[in-house]
Amino acid sequence: MRGPRVLRRLPGWTSTLTWKAAAFITVMCCGLAALLGILVHVSVTDQTVGEARARALDRLTEVTRAYEAGDRLPPDAGVGLSGLPRQLAELAGDGRRGTMVGDDQDRRPTMWAAGPADGGRALAVRFDYSQGAHAIRALDRAIVWSSALAIGATLLVGAFAVSRVTRRLHATARVARRISAGDLDARVNDPRTAPDPRTAADPRTADGPRDPRTPARRQDEVAAVAAALDSMASSLQAKLLSEQRFTADVAHELRTPLTGLHAAAELLPPGRPTELVRDRVAALRTLTEDLLEISRLDARRERVELDSEPLVPLAERVVRASGTETEVRAVRDARVETDRRRLERVLGNLVANAHKHGRGPVVMTVDGPVVTVRDHGDGYPDYLVEHGPQRFRTEGGATGHGLGLTIALGQAEVLGARLTFANAPGGGAAATLTLPQSPQDPRPPRRSRPPHSDGPEEAHRKP
């Protein structure tokens, strides 16, 4: 039994608007050229053949009179003339007159005319029709060439016009992708959406003040989409900036009372209630500091203080400062040009997140400029792997605010590093930080082993 027939897929470029428009224009031009060509061909052919038929019938009338008068007939006329088409001879045998375009003995185009003669024979005349046939063939060639030129010119003009539209659409799509990636300052700024300088110079009309945003010319559909995208980006940017300012203001205002509350908590007498108060105050202070740090990252006002740092000693300091049971595996040390304080913040947050939301053992692997922090818990949620960490969002009953990984990702971007989140094949979550390598260490970064690899290592340290 034969399986289902599989259709061959068309190339990807055939799905573009330019190709579709070019194909549509070509098909329409070919159809229109064919229709006009057929009409012109039929009209001219009918006229040329009609004139030749009239001449042939007039000549047949003159020959018939000469034949009936017993005069001598010209060489191109006679009874039973050789080469006479059979259909025309039969028509004359039935007592009727007719004309027909055919060929003579030399295969030249000939116009025949025949009528009845005595004895049921056919009296026929002929004359050369080569000029008329040549004129029709020349007309057909002219129609074909002019149609091809018209199709080519129309296709070029149409492709140019469509390409202008598609370029504007591609520019709009690029700006939309930049906005989606977080660049809220990106704008299309289509020329058709620019204000009219004459309107700005004359701000009042008969109907009152004119909006200075009135476009200089009528907007087409692409300009309308570009204007809508720019308006959406401006509105989104304004709302995000307002939220960022609100978050920063709230966190800043909370710092002063929290400082006083922390000082007051230190004066409380020892005991379990005091420990609970101090613990909650410390958690609230940490949350406030995290919110302030995120506000600074969102404002993109952070400045890095670069210095050359070896990675393995830095990773060991981070683990010691965390006070956790974290294993440091040094596959290959590297010296990187980075901001030590920010890098320690990123690695410290990754280690703290692994212990808080995962399960041991937690391993930090240093392989050149690539640092991987892996735990052996349930792994990251799907939304985090696909879209990155999101503040104040946790799943699976986990506690926390989702700020630690958000800060780690923001600080990594400030450092020019790349932080990715994935679930290890053997189970558990794996966060991989790829740092820009220091010019003092020109060796290219080696492809790091998977986090679950137990291969040979240059060093194996555990704080």
Tab-separated table of C-alpha atoms in Angstrom, residues 1 7 14 55 64 82 90 122 147 152 206 267 295 369 417 429 434 439 443 447:
chain	number	residue	atom	x	y	z
A	1	MET	CA	0.000	0.000	0.000
A	7	LEU	CA	4.292	17.656	-1.099
A	14	THR	CA	8.537	32.518	-1.467
A	55	ARG	CA	-10.393	41.775	-53.643
A	64	THR	CA	-16.545	35.063	-64.443
A	82	SER	CA	-4.329	23.356	-59.955
A	90	GLU	CA	-16.797	21.295	-53.374
A	122	ALA	CA	-15.242	25.347	-60.343
A	147	SER	CA	4.008	42.585	-23.951
A	152	GLY	CA	9.200	43.646	-17.335
A	206	ALA	CA	-10.298	78.999	11.637
A	267	LEU	CA	17.771	47.046	72.345
A	295	SER	CA	15.486	50.285	40.691
A	369	PRO	CA	35.460	32.317	31.877
A	417	ALA	CA	28.274	38.822	30.768
A	429	ALA	CA	18.817	23.501	38.023
A	434	THR	CA	29.771	33.414	30.700
A	439	PRO	CA	43.025	40.553	27.431
A	443	ARG	CA	43.411	31.645	25.366
A	447	ARG	CA	33.676	24.286	25.814
